[in-house]
Tab-separated table of C-alpha atoms in Angstrom:
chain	number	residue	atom	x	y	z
Q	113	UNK	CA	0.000	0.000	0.000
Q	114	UNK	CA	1.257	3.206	-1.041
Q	115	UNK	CA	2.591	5.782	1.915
Q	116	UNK	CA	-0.485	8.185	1.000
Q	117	UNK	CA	-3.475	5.282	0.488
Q	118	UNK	CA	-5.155	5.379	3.863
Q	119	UNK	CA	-5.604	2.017	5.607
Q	120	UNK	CA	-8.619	0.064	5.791
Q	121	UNK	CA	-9.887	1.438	8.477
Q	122	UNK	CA	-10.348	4.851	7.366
Q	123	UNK	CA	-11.316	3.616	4.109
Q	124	UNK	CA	-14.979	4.978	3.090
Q	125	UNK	CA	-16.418	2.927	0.005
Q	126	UNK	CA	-19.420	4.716	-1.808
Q	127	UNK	CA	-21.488	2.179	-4.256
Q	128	UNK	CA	-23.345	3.827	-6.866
Q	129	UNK	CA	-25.900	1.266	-8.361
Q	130	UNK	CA	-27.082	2.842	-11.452
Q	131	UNK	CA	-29.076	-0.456	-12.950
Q	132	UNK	CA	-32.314	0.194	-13.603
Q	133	UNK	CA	-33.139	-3.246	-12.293
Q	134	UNK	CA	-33.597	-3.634	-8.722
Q	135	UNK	CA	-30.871	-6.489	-7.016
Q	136	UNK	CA	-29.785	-6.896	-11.071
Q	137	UNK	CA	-26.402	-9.030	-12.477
Q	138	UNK	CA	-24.107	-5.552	-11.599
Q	139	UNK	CA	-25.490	-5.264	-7.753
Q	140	UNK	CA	-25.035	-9.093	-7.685
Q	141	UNK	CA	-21.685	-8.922	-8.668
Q	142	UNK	CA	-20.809	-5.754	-6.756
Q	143	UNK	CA	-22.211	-7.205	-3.603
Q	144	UNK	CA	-20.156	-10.877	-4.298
Q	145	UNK	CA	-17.075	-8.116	-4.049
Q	146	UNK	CA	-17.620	-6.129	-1.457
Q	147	UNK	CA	-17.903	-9.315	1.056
Q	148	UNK	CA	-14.517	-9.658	1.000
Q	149	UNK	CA	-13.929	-5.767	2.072
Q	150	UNK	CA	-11.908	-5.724	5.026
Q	151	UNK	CA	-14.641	-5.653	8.111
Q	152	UNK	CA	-13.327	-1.658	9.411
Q	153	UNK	CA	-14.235	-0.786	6.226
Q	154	UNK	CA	-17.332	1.387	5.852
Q	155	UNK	CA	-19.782	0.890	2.775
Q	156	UNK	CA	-22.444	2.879	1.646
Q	157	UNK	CA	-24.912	1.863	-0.889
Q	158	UNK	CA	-26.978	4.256	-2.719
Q	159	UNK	CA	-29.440	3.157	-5.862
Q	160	UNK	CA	-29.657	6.296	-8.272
Q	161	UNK	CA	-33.311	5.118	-9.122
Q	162	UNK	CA	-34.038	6.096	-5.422
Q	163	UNK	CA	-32.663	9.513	-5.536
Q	164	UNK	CA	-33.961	10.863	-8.979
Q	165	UNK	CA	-32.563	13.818	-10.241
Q	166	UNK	CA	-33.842	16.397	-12.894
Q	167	UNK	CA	-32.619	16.465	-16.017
Q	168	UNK	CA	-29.314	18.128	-16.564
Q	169	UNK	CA	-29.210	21.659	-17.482
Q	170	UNK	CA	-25.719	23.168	-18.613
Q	171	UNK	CA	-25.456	26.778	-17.383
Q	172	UNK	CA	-22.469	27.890	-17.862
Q	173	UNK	CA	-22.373	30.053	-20.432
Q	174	UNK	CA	-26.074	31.736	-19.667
Q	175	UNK	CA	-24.703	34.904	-18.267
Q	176	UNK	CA	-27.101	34.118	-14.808
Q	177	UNK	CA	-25.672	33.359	-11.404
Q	178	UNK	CA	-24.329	30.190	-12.077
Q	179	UNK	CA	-25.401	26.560	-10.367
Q	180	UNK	CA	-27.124	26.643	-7.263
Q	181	UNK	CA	-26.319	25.250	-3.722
Q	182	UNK	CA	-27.165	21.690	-4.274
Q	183	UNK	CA	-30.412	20.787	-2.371
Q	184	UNK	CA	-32.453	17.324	-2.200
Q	185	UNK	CA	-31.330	14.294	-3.856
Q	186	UNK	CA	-28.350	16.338	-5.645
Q	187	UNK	CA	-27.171	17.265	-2.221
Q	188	UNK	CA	-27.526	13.707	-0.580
Q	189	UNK	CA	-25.343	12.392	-3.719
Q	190	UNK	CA	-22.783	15.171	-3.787
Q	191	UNK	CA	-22.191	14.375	0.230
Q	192	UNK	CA	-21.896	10.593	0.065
Q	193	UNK	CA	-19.959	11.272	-2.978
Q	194	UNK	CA	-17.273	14.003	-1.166
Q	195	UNK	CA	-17.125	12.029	2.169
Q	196	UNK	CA	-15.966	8.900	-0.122
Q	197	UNK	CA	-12.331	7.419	-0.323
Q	198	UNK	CA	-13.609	5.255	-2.756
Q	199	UNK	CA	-16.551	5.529	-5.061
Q	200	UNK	CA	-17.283	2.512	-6.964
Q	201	UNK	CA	-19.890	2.972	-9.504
Q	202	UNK	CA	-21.688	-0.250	-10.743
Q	203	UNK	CA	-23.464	0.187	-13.759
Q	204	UNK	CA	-24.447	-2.408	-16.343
Q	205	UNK	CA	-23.463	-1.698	-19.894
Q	206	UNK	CA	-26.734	0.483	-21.846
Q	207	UNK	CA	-25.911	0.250	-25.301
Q	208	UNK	CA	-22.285	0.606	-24.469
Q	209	UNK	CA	-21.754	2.695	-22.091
Q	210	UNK	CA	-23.394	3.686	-18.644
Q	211	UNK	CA	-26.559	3.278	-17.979
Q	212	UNK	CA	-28.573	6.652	-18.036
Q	213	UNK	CA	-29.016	7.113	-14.229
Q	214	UNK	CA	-25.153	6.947	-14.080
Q	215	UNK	CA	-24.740	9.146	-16.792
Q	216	UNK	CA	-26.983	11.929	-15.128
Q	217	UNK	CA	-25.184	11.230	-11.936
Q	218	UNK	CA	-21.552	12.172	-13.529
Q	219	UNK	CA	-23.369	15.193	-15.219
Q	220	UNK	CA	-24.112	16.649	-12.085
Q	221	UNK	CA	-20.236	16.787	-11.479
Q	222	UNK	CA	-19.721	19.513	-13.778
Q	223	UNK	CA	-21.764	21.771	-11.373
Q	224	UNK	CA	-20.557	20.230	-8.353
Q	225	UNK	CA	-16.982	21.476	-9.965
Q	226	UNK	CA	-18.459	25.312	-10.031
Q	227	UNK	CA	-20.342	25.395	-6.763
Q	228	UNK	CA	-18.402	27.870	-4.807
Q	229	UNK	CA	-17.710	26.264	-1.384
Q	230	UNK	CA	-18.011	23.016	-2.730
Q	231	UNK	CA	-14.144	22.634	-3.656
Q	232	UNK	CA	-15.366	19.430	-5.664
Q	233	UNK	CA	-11.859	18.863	-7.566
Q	234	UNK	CA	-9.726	19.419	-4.816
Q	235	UNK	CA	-11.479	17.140	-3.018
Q	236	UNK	CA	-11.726	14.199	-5.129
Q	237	UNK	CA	-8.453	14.462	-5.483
Q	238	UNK	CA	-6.233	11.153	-4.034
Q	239	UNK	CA	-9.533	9.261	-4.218
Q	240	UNK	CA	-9.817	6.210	-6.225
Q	241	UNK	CA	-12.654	5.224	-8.476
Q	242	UNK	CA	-13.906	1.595	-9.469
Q	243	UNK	CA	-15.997	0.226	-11.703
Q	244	UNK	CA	-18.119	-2.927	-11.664
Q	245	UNK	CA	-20.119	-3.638	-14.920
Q	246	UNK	CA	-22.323	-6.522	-16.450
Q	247	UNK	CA	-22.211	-6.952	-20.051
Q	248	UNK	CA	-24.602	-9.365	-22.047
Q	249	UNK	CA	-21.883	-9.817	-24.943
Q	250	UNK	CA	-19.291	-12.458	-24.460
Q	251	UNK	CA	-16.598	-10.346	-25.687
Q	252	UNK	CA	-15.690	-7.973	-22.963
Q	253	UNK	CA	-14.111	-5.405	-25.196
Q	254	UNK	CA	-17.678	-4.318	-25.563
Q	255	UNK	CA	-17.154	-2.523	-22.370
Q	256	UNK	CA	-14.671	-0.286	-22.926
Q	257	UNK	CA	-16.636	2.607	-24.323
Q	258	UNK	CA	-18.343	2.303	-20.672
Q	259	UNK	CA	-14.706	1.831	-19.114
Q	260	UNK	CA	-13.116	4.447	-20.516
Q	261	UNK	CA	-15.969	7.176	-19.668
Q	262	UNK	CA	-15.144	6.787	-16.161
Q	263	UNK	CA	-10.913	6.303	-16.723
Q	264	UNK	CA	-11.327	9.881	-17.773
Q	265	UNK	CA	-13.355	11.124	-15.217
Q	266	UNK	CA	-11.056	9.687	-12.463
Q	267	UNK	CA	-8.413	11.023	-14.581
Q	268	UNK	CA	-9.629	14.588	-14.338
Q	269	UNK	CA	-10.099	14.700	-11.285
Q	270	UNK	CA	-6.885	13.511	-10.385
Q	271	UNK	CA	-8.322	10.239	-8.573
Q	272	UNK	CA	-6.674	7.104	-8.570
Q	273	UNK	CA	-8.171	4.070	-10.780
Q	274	UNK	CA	-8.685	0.743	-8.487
Q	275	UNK	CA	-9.540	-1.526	-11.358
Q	276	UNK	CA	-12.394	-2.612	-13.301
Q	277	UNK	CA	-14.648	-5.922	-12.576
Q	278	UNK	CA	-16.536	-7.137	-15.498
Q	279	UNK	CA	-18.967	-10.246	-15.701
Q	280	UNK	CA	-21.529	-11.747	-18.503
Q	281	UNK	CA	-25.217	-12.778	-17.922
Q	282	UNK	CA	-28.292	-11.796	-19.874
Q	283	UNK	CA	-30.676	-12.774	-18.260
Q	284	UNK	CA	-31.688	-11.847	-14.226
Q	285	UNK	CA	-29.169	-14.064	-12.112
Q	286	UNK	CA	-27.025	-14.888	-15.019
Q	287	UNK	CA	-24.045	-13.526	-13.335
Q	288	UNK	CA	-23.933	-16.572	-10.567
Q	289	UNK	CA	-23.050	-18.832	-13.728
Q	290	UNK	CA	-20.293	-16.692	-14.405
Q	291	UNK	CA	-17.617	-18.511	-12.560
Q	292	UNK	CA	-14.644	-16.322	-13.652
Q	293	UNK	CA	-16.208	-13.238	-12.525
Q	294	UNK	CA	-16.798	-14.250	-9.532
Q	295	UNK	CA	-13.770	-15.277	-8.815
Q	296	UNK	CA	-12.420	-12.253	-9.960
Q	297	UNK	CA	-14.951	-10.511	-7.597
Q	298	UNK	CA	-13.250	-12.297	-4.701
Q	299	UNK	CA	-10.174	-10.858	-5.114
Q	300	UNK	CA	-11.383	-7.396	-6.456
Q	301	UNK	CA	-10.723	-5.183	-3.788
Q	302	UNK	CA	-7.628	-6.695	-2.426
Q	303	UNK	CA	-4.834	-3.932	-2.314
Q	304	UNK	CA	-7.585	-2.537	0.459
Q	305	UNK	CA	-5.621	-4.142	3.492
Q	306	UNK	CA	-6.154	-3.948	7.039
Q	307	UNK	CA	-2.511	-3.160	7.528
Q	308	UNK	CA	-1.467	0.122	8.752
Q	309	UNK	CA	-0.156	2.578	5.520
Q	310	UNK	CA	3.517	2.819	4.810
């Protein structure tokens, strides 16, 4: 573990679930992960389907006052998403990418970046992403439109990227068939250790 990765203990996991599909393949798989997380650490699980936000409107160039202070389900995401070490977003692929509740979710980052106060960017910062995906096509190149989307975002924001978890099922509890994804899942979040950093 690097000398700046905290240690598992002060490690804060967020889990965006962005299916549209209640306890779908991508939870499934996401939850067959995270029960091997170190016990101190803390997880949070938030479904984007329960906290629906409005459609996206880009002001930025429409001479007003800018974004607002985030209130409702925008503020409830933007806190569990700022008092994160670790946001993993699992989101099955949607015609090759994220699914649209994930999509609308990462839009709302752009304001979150111009809120003054907020200090989004600065602190995201050091914080590493991860992404857990279910594709229905056997060839799992078919994710990396999806992948890449949120390689860049990490990227911009100066996070760190943990790694990427991807499994194949079609149909509703497909995934437990998929025996090298869940193996992979075991292993997934291993560099989170319960030793001490440095």
């Amino acid at each position: 573990m690097s000398l700046d990765q905290p240690d598992a203990a002060a490690r804060r996991f967020l889990f965006v679930l962005g299916s549209s599909r209640t306890e779908g393949n991508t939870e499934a798989l996401a939850r067959q992960a995270a029960a091997r997380l170190p016990a101190e650490v803390e997880q949070r699980w938030v479904r984007l389907d329960d906290l629906p936000l409005p459609a996206f409107e880009d002001v930025r160039h429409a001479g007003g006052p800018g974004y607002a202070e985030p209130t409702g389900n925008q503020r409830l995401l933007l806190d569990a998403t700022v008092e994160a070490t670790d946001v993993v977003i699992a989101s099955p692929l949607y015609w090759y990418s994220v699914s649209a509740a994930t999509k609308l979710y990462l839009d709302y980052w752009s304001p979150w970046l111009r809120v003054p106060g907020v200090d989004f960017k600065a602190r995201m910062r050091g914080r590493t992403m991860w992404a857990i995906t279910v594709i229905s096509e056997e060839d799992p190149a078919k994710a990396d439109p999806l992948l890449g989307t949120l390689r860049l975002t990490a990227d911009y924001l100066g996070m760190r990227w943990g790694g990427e978890l991807v499994g194949y099922a079609n149909r509703p509890g497909d995934i437990l068939a998929d025996a090298d994804a869940l193996a992979a899942a075991e292993g997934f979040f291993s560099p989170v250790s319960t030793r001490p950093s440095g």
